Amino acid sequence: MYDKMVDTLSFILISISPMILLGLRHALDVDHITAIDNLVRLHNTTRKSRWVGAGFSIGHMISVLAEMILII
């Protein structure tokens, strides 16, 4: 039982860096930048555009996190 926990923990720790790097690469894809840019440009006021950008990012993060949990 202990060996299985150590194996699982080491797997998680080893795969954190590639997951973060892949996530950053995914976030900087052209389609994401374009989508956020288009949404923010629709709302010309600074206050609204901040909330729109943050809302898109948080919503996308939640959906990607949910998929990741289902896969793991």
Short mmCIF file of C-alpha atoms in Angstrom, two decimals:
data_model
loop_
_atom_site.label_atom_id
_atom_site.label_comp_id
_atom_site.label_asym_id
_atom_site.label_seq_id
_atom_site.Cartn_x
_atom_site.Cartn_y
_atom_site.Cartn_z
CA MET A 1 0.00 0.00 0.00
CA TYR A 2 2.77 2.45 0.93
CA ASP A 3 4.68 1.65 -2.27
CA LYS A 4 1.61 2.42 -4.34
CA MET A 5 1.21 5.82 -2.65
CA VAL A 6 4.87 6.66 -3.23
CA ASP A 7 4.58 5.67 -6.89
CA THR A 8 1.48 7.81 -7.33
CA LEU A 9 3.03 10.78 -5.56
CA SER A 10 6.24 10.56 -7.56
CA PHE A 11 4.25 10.31 -10.80
CA ILE A 12 2.29 13.44 -9.90
CA LEU A 13 5.42 15.37 -8.93
CA ILE A 14 7.28 14.35 -12.08
CA SER A 15 4.38 15.31 -14.35
CA ILE A 16 3.67 18.74 -12.83
CA SER A 17 6.32 20.61 -14.85
CA PRO A 18 5.28 19.25 -18.26
CA MET A 19 1.62 19.92 -17.41
CA ILE A 20 2.38 23.53 -16.52
CA LEU A 21 4.45 24.03 -19.67
CA LEU A 22 1.78 22.46 -21.87
CA GLY A 23 -0.86 24.59 -20.17
CA LEU A 24 1.10 27.76 -20.86
CA ARG A 25 1.60 26.72 -24.46
CA HIS A 26 -2.14 26.02 -24.74
CA ALA A 27 -2.98 29.41 -23.22
CA LEU A 28 -0.80 31.24 -25.73
CA ASP A 29 -2.30 29.56 -28.80
CA VAL A 30 -3.48 31.98 -31.45
CA ASP A 31 -7.14 31.00 -31.14
CA HIS A 32 -7.19 31.80 -27.42
CA ILE A 33 -5.45 35.14 -27.84
CA THR A 34 -7.80 36.03 -30.71
CA ALA A 35 -10.92 35.03 -28.77
CA ILE A 36 -9.95 37.07 -25.72
CA ASP A 37 -8.91 40.02 -27.89
CA ASN A 38 -12.21 40.01 -29.78
CA LEU A 39 -14.27 39.74 -26.60
CA VAL A 40 -12.35 42.52 -24.88
CA ARG A 41 -12.62 44.83 -27.91
CA LEU A 42 -16.41 44.49 -27.85
CA HIS A 43 -16.39 46.13 -24.42
CA ASN A 44 -14.52 49.40 -24.84
CA THR A 45 -14.55 50.43 -21.19
CA THR A 46 -11.53 49.31 -19.21
CA ARG A 47 -13.59 47.98 -16.33
CA LYS A 48 -15.84 45.80 -18.50
CA SER A 49 -13.00 44.50 -20.64
CA ARG A 50 -11.10 43.35 -17.55
CA TRP A 51 -14.09 41.35 -16.35
CA VAL A 52 -14.70 39.86 -19.78
CA GLY A 53 -11.07 38.75 -20.11
CA ALA A 54 -11.04 37.37 -16.58
CA GLY A 55 -14.36 35.59 -17.11
CA PHE A 56 -13.14 33.92 -20.28
CA SER A 57 -9.93 32.82 -18.60
CA ILE A 58 -11.64 31.48 -15.48
CA GLY A 59 -14.35 29.69 -17.46
CA HIS A 60 -11.81 28.10 -19.76
CA MET A 61 -9.64 27.10 -16.81
CA ILE A 62 -12.57 25.39 -15.11
CA SER A 63 -13.49 23.41 -18.23
CA VAL A 64 -9.88 22.31 -18.82
CA LEU A 65 -9.55 21.36 -15.13
CA ALA A 66 -12.76 19.31 -15.33
CA GLU A 67 -11.47 17.45 -18.39
CA MET A 68 -8.16 16.82 -16.65
CA ILE A 69 -9.93 15.39 -13.60
CA LEU A 70 -12.01 13.10 -15.81
CA ILE A 71 -8.92 11.88 -17.65
CA ILE A 72 -6.88 11.26 -14.51
#
